[in-house]
CSV table of C-alpha atoms and ligand atoms in Angstrom, one decimal:
chain,number,residue,atom,x,y,z
A,772,UNK,CA,-35.5,-6.8,0.6
A,773,UNK,CA,-31.7,-6.5,0.5
A,774,UNK,CA,-30.2,-5.4,-2.8
A,775,UNK,CA,-27.9,-7.7,-4.7
A,776,UNK,CA,-25.0,-6.4,-6.7
A,777,UNK,CA,-23.5,-7.5,-10.0
A,778,UNK,CA,-19.8,-7.9,-10.0
A,779,UNK,CA,-18.0,-8.7,-13.3
A,780,UNK,CA,-17.6,-12.5,-14.0
A,781,UNK,CA,-13.8,-12.3,-13.9
A,782,UNK,CA,-13.7,-10.1,-10.8
A,783,UNK,CA,-10.5,-10.6,-8.9
A,784,UNK,CA,-11.5,-11.3,-5.2
A,785,UNK,CA,-8.5,-11.9,-2.9
A,786,UNK,CA,-6.4,-10.4,-0.1
A,787,UNK,CA,-3.4,-8.2,0.3
A,788,UNK,CA,-0.1,-8.3,2.2
A,789,UNK,CA,3.5,-6.9,2.1
A,790,UNK,CA,6.7,-8.8,2.5
A,791,UNK,CA,8.1,-7.0,5.5
A,792,UNK,CA,4.9,-7.3,7.4
A,793,UNK,CA,4.5,-11.1,7.1
A,794,UNK,CA,7.5,-12.9,5.9
A,795,UNK,CA,9.9,-12.7,8.9
A,796,UNK,CA,13.2,-14.6,8.3
A,797,UNK,CA,14.8,-11.2,8.1
A,798,UNK,CA,18.3,-12.5,7.7
A,799,UNK,CA,17.6,-15.8,5.9
A,800,UNK,CA,18.1,-16.7,2.3
A,801,UNK,CA,20.8,-14.1,1.8
A,802,UNK,CA,18.5,-11.2,2.4
A,803,UNK,CA,20.1,-7.9,3.2
A,804,UNK,CA,18.8,-5.5,5.9
A,805,UNK,CA,16.0,-3.1,4.9
A,806,UNK,CA,14.1,-0.2,6.4
A,807,UNK,CA,11.5,-2.4,8.1
A,808,UNK,CA,14.3,-4.3,9.9
A,809,UNK,CA,15.2,-1.2,11.9
A,810,UNK,CA,11.6,-0.1,12.7
A,811,UNK,CA,10.7,-0.8,16.3
A,812,UNK,CA,7.4,-2.1,17.5
A,813,UNK,CA,4.8,0.2,19.1
A,814,UNK,CA,3.3,3.6,18.5
A,815,UNK,CA,6.7,5.3,18.8
A,816,UNK,CA,7.9,3.7,15.5
A,817,UNK,CA,6.9,6.3,13.0
A,818,UNK,CA,8.1,9.3,15.0
A,819,UNK,CA,11.4,7.6,15.8
A,820,UNK,CA,12.4,6.6,12.3
A,821,UNK,CA,11.2,9.9,10.9
A,822,UNK,CA,13.7,12.0,12.9
A,823,UNK,CA,16.2,13.5,10.5
A,824,UNK,CA,19.1,12.3,12.5
A,825,UNK,CA,17.9,8.7,13.0
A,826,UNK,CA,20.9,6.3,12.7
A,827,UNK,CA,19.0,3.3,11.3
A,828,UNK,CA,20.6,1.1,14.0
A,829,UNK,CA,18.9,-1.7,16.0
A,830,UNK,CA,18.8,-1.2,19.7
A,831,UNK,CA,17.3,-4.4,21.3
A,832,UNK,CA,17.8,-3.0,24.8
A,833,UNK,CA,15.2,-0.4,24.1
A,834,UNK,CA,12.9,-1.7,21.5
A,835,UNK,CA,11.3,-4.8,20.0
A,836,UNK,CA,11.5,-5.5,16.3
A,837,UNK,CA,8.3,-7.3,15.2
A,838,UNK,CA,9.1,-7.3,11.5
A,839,UNK,CA,12.2,-9.6,12.1
A,840,UNK,CA,10.0,-12.6,12.6
A,841,UNK,CA,6.6,-11.2,11.7
A,842,UNK,CA,4.2,-14.2,11.2
A,843,UNK,CA,6.8,-16.4,9.6
A,844,UNK,CA,5.2,-16.6,6.2
A,845,UNK,CA,8.7,-17.3,4.8
A,846,UNK,CA,8.4,-20.9,6.2
A,847,UNK,CA,4.6,-21.2,6.3
A,848,UNK,CA,3.6,-19.8,2.9
A,849,UNK,CA,2.2,-23.1,1.7
A,850,UNK,CA,-0.1,-23.5,4.6
A,851,UNK,CA,-1.2,-19.8,4.4
A,852,UNK,CA,-1.8,-19.9,0.6
A,853,UNK,CA,-3.9,-23.1,1.1
A,854,UNK,CA,-6.1,-21.2,3.5
A,855,UNK,CA,-6.5,-18.3,1.0
A,856,UNK,CA,-7.4,-20.9,-1.6
A,857,UNK,CA,-10.0,-22.4,0.8
A,858,UNK,CA,-11.6,-18.9,0.9
A,859,UNK,CA,-11.7,-19.0,-2.9
A,860,UNK,CA,-9.1,-16.2,-3.6
A,861,UNK,CA,-8.7,-15.5,-7.3
A,862,UNK,CA,-5.7,-13.3,-6.5
A,863,UNK,CA,-3.2,-12.8,-3.8
A,864,UNK,CA,-1.4,-9.5,-3.4
A,865,UNK,CA,2.1,-9.7,-2.0
A,866,UNK,CA,5.2,-7.7,-2.4
A,867,UNK,CA,8.8,-8.7,-3.1
A,868,UNK,CA,11.4,-7.7,-0.5
A,869,UNK,CA,13.9,-5.8,-2.6
A,870,UNK,CA,16.7,-6.7,-0.3
A,871,UNK,CA,16.0,-10.5,-0.8
A,872,UNK,CA,16.8,-10.0,-4.5
A,873,UNK,CA,19.5,-7.3,-4.2
A,874,UNK,CA,20.7,-7.4,-0.6
A,875,UNK,CA,22.4,-4.0,-0.7
A,876,UNK,CA,20.4,-2.6,-3.7
A,877,UNK,CA,23.3,-1.6,-5.9
A,878,UNK,CA,24.7,-5.0,-6.9
A,879,UNK,CA,24.9,-6.0,-10.5
A,880,UNK,CA,23.8,-9.6,-9.9
A,881,UNK,CA,20.7,-10.7,-8.0
A,882,UNK,CA,20.6,-13.2,-5.1
A,883,UNK,CA,19.5,-16.5,-6.5
A,884,UNK,CA,18.1,-17.7,-3.1
A,885,UNK,CA,15.8,-14.8,-2.9
A,886,UNK,CA,14.5,-15.3,-6.4
A,887,UNK,CA,14.0,-19.0,-5.8
A,888,UNK,CA,11.9,-18.2,-2.7
A,889,UNK,CA,9.3,-16.2,-4.7
A,890,UNK,CA,9.3,-18.8,-7.4
A,891,UNK,CA,8.1,-21.3,-4.8
A,892,UNK,CA,5.5,-18.8,-3.5
A,893,UNK,CA,4.2,-18.0,-7.0
A,894,UNK,CA,4.1,-21.7,-7.9
A,895,UNK,CA,2.0,-22.4,-4.8
A,896,UNK,CA,-0.4,-19.6,-5.8
A,897,UNK,CA,-0.7,-20.9,-9.4
A,898,UNK,CA,-1.2,-24.4,-8.2
A,899,UNK,CA,-4.4,-23.1,-6.4
A,900,UNK,CA,-5.5,-21.1,-9.4
A,901,UNK,CA,-4.6,-17.8,-7.8
A,902,UNK,CA,-3.1,-14.9,-9.8
A,903,UNK,CA,-0.2,-13.3,-7.9
A,904,UNK,CA,-0.5,-9.5,-7.8
A,905,UNK,CA,2.9,-8.2,-7.0
A,906,UNK,CA,4.0,-4.9,-5.5
A,907,UNK,CA,7.6,-4.2,-6.5
A,908,UNK,CA,8.3,-1.8,-3.7
A,909,UNK,CA,6.3,-1.7,-0.5
A,910,UNK,CA,7.9,0.4,2.3
A,911,UNK,CA,11.1,-1.6,2.5
A,912,UNK,CA,14.0,-0.1,0.7
A,913,UNK,CA,17.4,-1.9,1.2
A,914,UNK,CA,19.1,-0.2,4.2
A,915,UNK,CA,22.3,0.2,2.3
A,916,UNK,CA,20.6,2.4,-0.2
A,917,UNK,CA,19.2,4.5,2.6
A,918,UNK,CA,22.5,4.9,4.4
A,919,UNK,CA,24.9,5.2,1.5
A,920,UNK,CA,22.8,7.0,-1.1
A,921,UNK,CA,20.2,8.9,1.0
A,922,UNK,CA,17.3,6.8,-0.4
A,923,UNK,CA,15.3,8.3,-3.3
A,924,UNK,CA,17.1,11.6,-2.8
A,925,UNK,CA,19.6,10.1,-5.1
A,926,UNK,CA,19.0,9.9,-8.8
A,927,UNK,CA,21.2,6.8,-8.9
A,928,UNK,CA,18.5,4.8,-7.2
A,929,UNK,CA,16.5,5.0,-10.4
A,930,UNK,CA,19.0,2.7,-12.1
A,931,UNK,CA,19.1,0.3,-9.2
A,932,UNK,CA,15.3,0.1,-9.2
A,933,UNK,CA,15.1,-0.4,-12.9
A,934,UNK,CA,17.6,-3.3,-12.7
A,935,UNK,CA,15.6,-4.8,-9.8
A,936,UNK,CA,12.3,-4.5,-11.8
A,937,UNK,CA,13.8,-5.9,-15.0
A,938,UNK,CA,15.2,-8.8,-13.0
A,939,UNK,CA,11.7,-9.6,-11.6
A,940,UNK,CA,10.0,-9.3,-15.0
A,941,UNK,CA,12.5,-11.6,-16.7
A,942,UNK,CA,12.4,-14.2,-13.9
A,943,UNK,CA,8.7,-14.3,-13.3
A,944,UNK,CA,7.3,-13.5,-16.8
A,945,UNK,CA,5.5,-16.8,-17.0
A,946,UNK,CA,4.0,-16.6,-13.5
A,947,UNK,CA,3.0,-13.0,-12.8
A,948,UNK,CA,0.6,-11.0,-14.9
A,949,UNK,CA,-0.4,-8.2,-12.5
A,950,UNK,CA,2.3,-5.8,-11.2
A,951,UNK,CA,2.3,-2.6,-9.1
A,952,UNK,CA,5.2,-0.2,-8.9
A,953,UNK,CA,5.4,1.8,-5.6
A,954,UNK,CA,3.0,1.2,-2.8
A,955,UNK,CA,1.0,4.3,-1.9
A,956,UNK,CA,3.4,6.5,-3.9
A,957,UNK,CA,1.6,9.7,-2.9
A,958,UNK,CA,2.1,8.9,0.8
A,959,UNK,CA,5.6,10.4,0.3
A,960,UNK,CA,4.3,13.9,1.3
A,961,UNK,CA,3.0,12.6,4.6
A,962,UNK,CA,5.4,9.8,5.5
A,963,UNK,CA,8.5,10.3,3.4
A,964,UNK,CA,10.6,7.8,5.4
A,965,UNK,CA,8.4,4.9,4.4
A,966,UNK,CA,8.1,5.8,0.8
A,967,UNK,CA,11.3,7.6,-0.1
A,968,UNK,CA,13.8,6.2,2.5
A,969,UNK,CA,14.7,9.5,3.9
A,970,UNK,CA,13.3,12.3,6.1
A,971,UNK,CA,13.8,15.8,4.8
A,972,UNK,CA,16.6,17.6,6.7
A,973,UNK,CA,14.5,20.6,7.8
A,974,UNK,CA,11.0,22.0,7.5
A,975,UNK,CA,12.3,24.6,5.0
A,976,UNK,CA,13.5,21.9,2.6
A,977,UNK,CA,10.7,19.5,3.2
A,978,UNK,CA,8.7,20.1,0.1
A,979,UNK,CA,11.7,20.5,-2.1
A,980,UNK,CA,13.3,17.2,-1.1
A,981,UNK,CA,10.0,15.3,-1.1
A,982,UNK,CA,9.0,16.3,-4.6
A,983,UNK,CA,12.6,15.7,-5.8
A,984,UNK,CA,12.5,12.2,-4.4
A,985,UNK,CA,9.0,11.6,-5.9
A,986,UNK,CA,10.1,12.8,-9.3
A,987,UNK,CA,12.9,10.1,-9.2
A,988,UNK,CA,10.2,7.6,-8.3
A,989,UNK,CA,8.0,8.8,-11.2
A,990,UNK,CA,10.8,8.3,-13.7
A,991,UNK,CA,11.6,4.9,-12.1
A,992,UNK,CA,8.0,3.8,-12.3
A,993,UNK,CA,7.7,4.8,-16.0
A,994,UNK,CA,10.9,2.8,-16.8
A,995,UNK,CA,9.4,-0.2,-15.0
A,996,UNK,CA,6.2,0.2,-17.0
A,997,UNK,CA,8.3,0.3,-20.2
A,998,UNK,CA,10.3,-2.8,-19.2
A,999,UNK,CA,7.2,-4.7,-18.1
A,1000,UNK,CA,5.5,-4.2,-21.4
A,1001,UNK,CA,8.6,-5.2,-23.4
A,1002,UNK,CA,9.3,-8.3,-21.4
A,1003,UNK,CA,5.8,-9.5,-20.6
A,1004,UNK,CA,3.5,-8.0,-23.3
A,1005,UNK,CA,0.4,-9.7,-21.8
A,1006,UNK,CA,1.0,-8.3,-18.3
A,1007,UNK,CA,-0.7,-5.3,-16.8
A,1008,UNK,CA,1.1,-2.8,-14.5
A,1009,UNK,CA,-0.5,-0.2,-12.3
A,1010,UNK,CA,0.4,2.6,-9.9
A,1011,UNK,CA,-0.8,2.4,-6.3
A,1012,UNK,CA,-2.4,5.4,-4.6
A,1013,UNK,CA,-3.3,6.0,-1.0
A,1014,UNK,CA,-6.7,7.5,-1.7
A,1015,UNK,CA,-8.8,9.5,0.7
A,1016,UNK,CA,-11.4,11.8,-0.7
A,1017,UNK,CA,-11.2,15.2,1.0
A,1018,UNK,CA,-14.5,16.8,2.2
A,1019,UNK,CA,-15.0,20.4,3.1
A,1020,UNK,CA,-16.0,20.7,6.8
A,1021,UNK,CA,-18.9,23.0,5.7
A,1022,UNK,CA,-20.2,25.0,2.8
A,1023,UNK,CA,-18.0,28.0,3.5
A,1024,UNK,CA,-16.2,28.5,0.1
A,1025,UNK,CA,-13.0,29.3,2.0
A,1026,UNK,CA,-13.1,25.7,3.4
A,1027,UNK,CA,-14.3,24.2,0.1
A,1028,UNK,CA,-11.4,25.8,-1.7
A,1029,UNK,CA,-9.0,24.6,1.0
A,1030,UNK,CA,-10.4,21.0,0.7
A,1031,UNK,CA,-10.1,21.1,-3.1
A,1032,UNK,CA,-6.4,22.1,-2.9
A,1033,UNK,CA,-5.6,19.4,-0.4
A,1034,UNK,CA,-7.3,16.9,-2.7
A,1035,UNK,CA,-5.3,18.1,-5.7
A,1036,UNK,CA,-2.1,17.9,-3.8
A,1037,UNK,CA,-2.5,14.7,-2.2
A,1038,UNK,CA,-4.7,12.7,-4.5
A,1039,UNK,CA,-4.0,14.0,-8.0
A,1040,UNK,CA,-0.3,14.8,-8.5
A,1041,UNK,CA,0.9,11.2,-8.5
A,1042,UNK,CA,-2.2,10.0,-10.5
A,1043,UNK,CA,-1.8,12.6,-13.1
A,1044,UNK,CA,1.9,12.0,-13.6
A,1045,UNK,CA,1.5,8.2,-13.8
A,1046,UNK,CA,-1.7,8.0,-15.8
A,1047,UNK,CA,-2.0,11.2,-17.8
A,1048,UNK,CA,1.8,11.3,-18.2
A,1049,UNK,CA,2.2,14.9,-17.0
A,1050,UNK,CA,2.4,17.1,-13.9
A,1051,UNK,CA,-1.0,18.7,-13.4
A,1052,UNK,CA,-1.5,22.4,-14.2
A,1053,UNK,CA,-1.9,23.5,-10.6
A,1054,UNK,CA,1.6,22.3,-9.8
A,1055,UNK,CA,3.1,25.3,-11.7
A,1056,UNK,CA,1.8,27.8,-9.2
A,1057,UNK,CA,2.2,25.4,-6.2
A,1058,UNK,CA,5.8,24.7,-7.0
A,1059,UNK,CA,6.6,28.4,-7.6
A,1060,UNK,CA,4.9,29.6,-4.4
A,1061,UNK,CA,6.6,26.9,-2.3
A,1062,UNK,CA,10.0,27.3,-3.8
A,1063,UNK,CA,10.1,23.8,-5.2
A,1064,UNK,CA,12.5,23.4,-8.2
A,1065,UNK,CA,12.6,19.9,-9.4
A,1066,UNK,CA,15.9,19.0,-10.9
A,1067,UNK,CA,14.9,17.1,-14.1
A,1068,UNK,CA,17.1,15.6,-16.7
A,1069,UNK,CA,16.5,15.8,-20.4
A,1070,UNK,CA,14.1,13.1,-21.4
A,1071,UNK,CA,12.4,12.7,-18.0
A,1072,UNK,CA,9.1,14.3,-19.0
A,1073,UNK,CA,9.1,12.4,-22.3
A,1074,UNK,CA,9.6,9.1,-20.4
A,1075,UNK,CA,6.8,9.9,-18.1
A,1076,UNK,CA,4.5,10.8,-21.0
A,1077,UNK,CA,5.4,7.7,-23.0
A,1078,UNK,CA,4.9,5.1,-20.4
A,1079,UNK,CA,1.7,5.6,-18.4
A,1080,UNK,CA,0.4,2.8,-16.2
A,1081,UNK,CA,-2.4,0.4,-17.4
A,1082,UNK,CA,-4.6,0.8,-14.3
A,1083,UNK,CA,-4.8,2.5,-11.0
A,1084,UNK,CA,-4.8,0.5,-7.8
A,1085,UNK,CA,-5.6,2.2,-4.5
A,1086,UNK,CA,-5.8,1.7,-0.8
A,1087,UNK,CA,-8.9,3.0,0.8
A,1088,UNK,CA,-9.5,3.1,4.5
A,1089,UNK,CA,-11.1,6.5,5.2
A,1090,UNK,CA,-12.1,9.9,4.0
A,1091,UNK,CA,-10.6,13.1,5.3
A,1092,UNK,CA,-12.4,16.3,6.3
A,1093,UNK,CA,-10.7,19.6,6.1
A,1094,UNK,CA,-11.1,23.3,7.1
A,1095,UNK,CA,-8.8,26.2,6.6
A,1096,UNK,CA,-8.4,27.3,10.2
A,1097,UNK,CA,-8.0,24.2,12.4
A,1098,UNK,CA,-7.7,24.2,16.2
A,1099,UNK,CA,-5.9,21.4,17.9
A,1100,UNK,CA,-9.2,20.3,19.3
A,1101,UNK,CA,-10.7,19.7,15.9
A,1102,UNK,CA,-7.8,17.6,14.7
A,1103,UNK,CA,-7.8,13.8,14.5
A,1104,UNK,CA,-5.1,11.5,13.5
A,1105,UNK,CA,-5.9,8.8,11.0
A,1106,UNK,CA,-3.7,6.9,8.5
A,1107,UNK,CA,-1.0,9.4,9.0
A,1108,UNK,CA,-3.0,12.3,7.5
A,1109,UNK,CA,-4.5,14.7,10.0
A,1110,UNK,CA,-7.9,16.2,9.2
A,1111,UNK,CA,-10.7,17.5,11.3
A,1112,UNK,CA,-13.3,15.3,12.9
A,1113,UNK,CA,-16.3,14.5,10.7
A,1114,UNK,CA,-19.4,14.6,13.0
A,1115,UNK,CA,-21.2,12.1,10.7
A,1116,UNK,CA,-18.7,9.3,11.0
A,1117,UNK,CA,-17.6,6.8,13.6
A,1118,UNK,CA,-13.9,5.8,13.9
A,1119,UNK,CA,-12.0,2.6,14.5
A,1120,UNK,CA,-10.0,2.1,17.8
A,1121,UNK,CA,-7.1,3.8,16.0
A,1122,UNK,CA,-9.1,6.8,15.1
A,1123,UNK,CA,-9.6,6.0,11.4
A,1124,UNK,CA,-13.0,7.2,10.4
A,1125,UNK,CA,-15.2,4.6,8.8
A,1126,UNK,CA,-16.9,5.8,5.6
A,1127,UNK,CA,-18.1,3.3,3.0
A,1128,UNK,CA,-19.8,6.0,0.9
A,1129,UNK,CA,-16.4,7.6,0.7
A,1130,UNK,CA,-15.2,4.6,-1.3
A,1131,UNK,CA,-18.0,5.0,-3.8
A,1132,UNK,CA,-17.1,8.7,-4.1
A,1133,UNK,CA,-13.4,7.8,-4.5
A,1134,UNK,CA,-14.0,5.3,-7.3
A,1135,UNK,CA,-16.2,7.8,-9.1
A,1136,UNK,CA,-13.7,10.6,-8.8
A,1137,UNK,CA,-10.8,8.4,-10.0
A,1138,UNK,CA,-12.7,6.9,-12.9
A,1139,UNK,CA,-14.1,10.3,-14.0
A,1140,UNK,CA,-10.7,11.8,-14.0
A,1141,UNK,CA,-8.6,9.0,-15.5
A,1142,UNK,CA,-10.9,6.5,-17.4
A,1143,UNK,CA,-8.6,3.6,-16.7
A,1144,UNK,CA,-9.6,0.4,-14.8
A,1145,UNK,CA,-9.4,0.6,-11.0
A,1146,UNK,CA,-8.3,-2.0,-8.5
A,1147,UNK,CA,-8.9,-1.8,-4.8
A,1148,UNK,CA,-5.8,-3.4,-3.4
A,1149,UNK,CA,-6.2,-2.4,0.3
A,1150,UNK,CA,-9.2,-1.8,2.5
A,1151,UNK,CA,-10.2,-3.1,5.9
A,1152,UNK,CA,-10.7,-2.6,9.6
A,1153,UNK,CA,-7.8,-2.8,12.1
A,1154,UNK,CA,-9.4,-4.0,15.3
A,1155,UNK,CA,-8.7,-5.9,18.5
A,1156,UNK,CA,-9.9,-9.5,18.3
A,1157,UNK,CA,-10.8,-11.7,21.2
A,1158,UNK,CA,-10.3,-15.5,21.1
A,1159,UNK,CA,-13.3,-17.0,23.0
A,1160,UNK,CA,-12.9,-20.0,25.3
A,1161,UNK,CA,-13.9,-22.4,22.6
A,1162,UNK,CA,-11.2,-20.9,20.3
A,1163,UNK,CA,-13.7,-19.0,18.0
A,1164,UNK,CA,-13.2,-15.4,17.0
A,1165,UNK,CA,-16.5,-13.6,16.3
A,1166,UNK,CA,-15.5,-10.6,14.3
A,1167,UNK,CA,-18.9,-9.2,13.3
A,1168,UNK,CA,-17.5,-5.6,13.4
A,1169,UNK,CA,-15.1,-6.6,10.6
A,1170,UNK,CA,-17.8,-8.3,8.5
A,1171,UNK,CA,-20.0,-5.2,8.8
A,1172,UNK,CA,-17.1,-2.9,7.8
A,1173,UNK,CA,-16.3,-5.1,4.7
A,1174,UNK,CA,-19.9,-5.6,3.8
A,1175,UNK,CA,-20.5,-1.8,3.7
A,1176,UNK,CA,-17.5,-1.3,1.5
A,1177,UNK,CA,-18.3,-4.1,-0.9
A,1178,UNK,CA,-21.8,-2.6,-1.3
A,1179,UNK,CA,-20.2,0.7,-2.1
A,1180,UNK,CA,-18.1,-1.0,-4.7
A,1181,UNK,CA,-21.3,-2.5,-6.2
A,1182,UNK,CA,-22.9,0.9,-6.3
A,1183,UNK,CA,-19.8,2.3,-8.0
A,1184,UNK,CA,-19.9,-0.4,-10.6
A,1185,UNK,CA,-23.5,0.5,-11.3
A,1186,UNK,CA,-22.4,4.1,-11.6
A,1187,UNK,CA,-20.2,3.0,-14.5
A,1188,UNK,CA,-16.9,2.4,-12.8
A,1189,UNK,CA,-14.6,-0.3,-14.3
A,1190,UNK,CA,-13.4,-2.2,-11.3
A,1191,UNK,CA,-10.9,-5.1,-11.7
A,1192,UNK,CA,-10.9,-6.5,-8.2
A,1193,UNK,CA,-10.7,-6.3,-4.5
A,1194,UNK,CA,-8.0,-7.4,-2.1
A,1195,UNK,CA,-8.7,-6.5,1.5
A,1196,UNK,CA,-5.7,-5.6,3.5
A,1197,UNK,CA,-4.0,-8.1,5.9
A,1198,UNK,CA,-6.1,-11.1,4.8
A,1199,UNK,CA,-4.1,-12.9,7.5
A,1200,UNK,CA,-3.1,-11.0,10.6
A,1201,UNK,CA,0.3,-9.3,10.2
A,1202,UNK,CA,2.5,-6.6,11.7
A,1203,UNK,CA,0.9,-3.1,11.4
A,1204,UNK,CA,2.9,-0.7,9.2
A,1205,UNK,CA,2.3,2.5,11.1
A,1206,UNK,CA,2.5,1.2,14.7
A,1207,UNK,CA,4.3,-2.2,14.5
A,1208,UNK,CA,1.5,-3.8,16.6
A,1209,UNK,CA,0.2,-7.3,16.1
A,1210,UNK,CA,-2.9,-6.4,18.1
A,1211,UNK,CA,-4.1,-4.2,15.2
A,1212,UNK,CA,-5.6,-7.1,13.3
A,1213,UNK,CA,-7.2,-7.0,9.9
A,1214,UNK,CA,-7.3,-10.7,9.0
A,1215,UNK,CA,-9.8,-13.4,8.1
A,1216,UNK,CA,-7.2,-15.7,9.6
A,1217,UNK,CA,-6.0,-15.1,13.2
A,1218,UNK,CA,-2.4,-15.6,14.0
A,1219,UNK,CA,-1.4,-16.4,17.5
A,1220,UNK,CA,1.3,-13.7,17.9
A,1221,UNK,CA,1.3,-10.8,20.2
A,1222,UNK,CA,2.8,-7.3,20.7
A,1223,UNK,CA,5.4,-8.6,23.1
A,1224,UNK,CA,6.5,-11.2,20.6
A,1225,UNK,CA,5.0,-14.2,22.3
A,1226,UNK,CA,2.7,-16.7,20.6
A,1227,UNK,CA,2.6,-20.0,18.9
A,1228,UNK,CA,2.0,-18.6,15.4
A,1229,UNK,CA,-0.9,-21.0,15.1
A,1230,UNK,CA,-3.4,-19.9,12.4
A,1231,UNK,CA,-7.2,-19.9,13.2
A,1232,UNK,CA,-10.2,-19.1,11.0
A,1233,UNK,CA,-12.2,-16.1,12.2
A,1234,UNK,CA,-16.0,-15.9,11.6
A,1235,UNK,CA,-15.2,-13.5,8.7
A,1236,UNK,CA,-13.3,-16.4,7.0
A,1237,UNK,CA,-16.5,-18.3,6.2
A,1238,UNK,CA,-18.3,-15.0,5.4
A,1239,UNK,CA,-15.8,-13.9,2.8
A,1240,UNK,CA,-15.6,-17.4,1.4
A,1241,UNK,CA,-19.4,-17.1,0.7
A,1242,UNK,CA,-19.0,-13.6,-0.7
A,1243,UNK,CA,-16.5,-14.9,-3.2
A,1244,UNK,CA,-18.4,-18.1,-4.1
A,1245,UNK,CA,-21.5,-16.0,-4.9
A,1246,UNK,CA,-19.4,-13.4,-6.7
A,1247,UNK,CA,-20.6,-10.7,-4.3
A,1248,UNK,CA,-24.3,-11.6,-4.5
A,1249,UNK,CA,-24.5,-12.7,-0.9
A,1250,UNK,CA,-23.1,-10.2,1.5
B,1360,LIG,C1,-1.3,1.0,4.2
B,1360,LIG,C2,0.0,0.2,3.9
B,1360,LIG,C3,0.0,-1.1,4.5
B,1360,LIG,C4,-0.8,-1.3,5.7
B,1360,LIG,C5,-2.1,-0.6,5.8
B,1360,LIG,C6,-2.7,-0.6,7.2
B,1360,LIG,O1,-1.0,2.4,4.4
B,1360,LIG,O2,0.2,0.2,2.5
B,1360,LIG,O3,1.3,-1.6,4.5
B,1360,LIG,O4,-0.2,-1.8,6.8
B,1360,LIG,O5,-1.9,0.8,5.4
B,1360,LIG,O6,-2.0,0.3,8.0
B,1360,LIG,P1,-1.6,-0.2,9.5
B,1360,LIG,O7,-0.8,-1.4,9.3
B,1360,LIG,O8,-0.7,0.9,10.0
B,1360,LIG,O9,-2.8,-0.3,10.2
């Protein structure tokens, strides 16, 4: 007999997206240019934009720019939200494009057309009984802040971000009750350009510059928490972590220690600062040994201590396996972090190792350490889909992946974890963040758009659409 799981009555089932990966209309409505607008399509993107000398210019002779049009959610949001409602979504995670609200980032007054667009989107969600879950910053800093201020290198950006956040809270206080500050904030150490809007100048200054930028974000995040609680007392605001539990390759204590350190550095610094309100003890030695001296202003540590987040949200795609001495042959690439191959796990077509038990482990680790509610705001399988002759898309591989992870959530809830909700990534096919591909699809809804930019943009329900609809309507009892 298959086991059934008990999810809380008010569990927030839904789906997740980010503005730059689905909206398109990159120059409409008074929007300014942002980082995503200069990111080319294809596997080259990350390497190219991460080069310290990258000029952030568009070169259409050499590259395609899939985020410019994306899947045109900007014009089709009503149709898309209606499809989410048909699946029974209780919540829809989306992000606001900072440069729609402040086109350059440092203006004093916001762009009304940008604000009005999200009013329409939120109204559409609320009309269908769906709670918007809003990420304030998801990998798309205004380009002007990158070019003129050096991104989060500059402390001035804290003020601009605070103004942006306060503008959002004031405008949407009656519509949005769930907020997230920075998407995958801890990803800064592995993909600084996405998170911080700059690439460290040299390898010698990499850690120094990254942790300085992160510190600015920690302060900015705390100021956003403060403002959110003041302006919308009934709202909840969380941090967002890219979470991958780190396993030791074997029982050799040398490797176990190495895995533990990687876990501390990657998984816990950002969580400790934003939830416990302080840098963890191990950073003292780590910063000293790596010559990291964070320039803090008076009051920074107090601000961080005083305004911790209400909950932790996380993305979970994979676990990571580590050993101290790696050879190039052991190494695999997955979700930007390199680890060694885990012989017990299979991987997606993009090399991301599939590990549902790792999600149960992650939820237990996070809840044990922080004791605040958790929210899984990204999870899913990027895969190639085939449209059959009759137009159907039979994505059993995706259903199997999601089922395994939902079972792991059910187990974690039985373990005692407080879980608020689940929004699988890319509930409608959209542009991949790391590779700019359309062919890396996550959705329950297929979008007829291809890597070369062709396609009618028609939406089609995949097999997983009906499956997820049933999961939601049975509150996770039927998987
Ligand atoms: C996360 C990002 C998302 C998203 C997802 C899948 O790291 O927050 O923006 O895209 O990963 O990654 P990809 O699109 O590269 O497959």
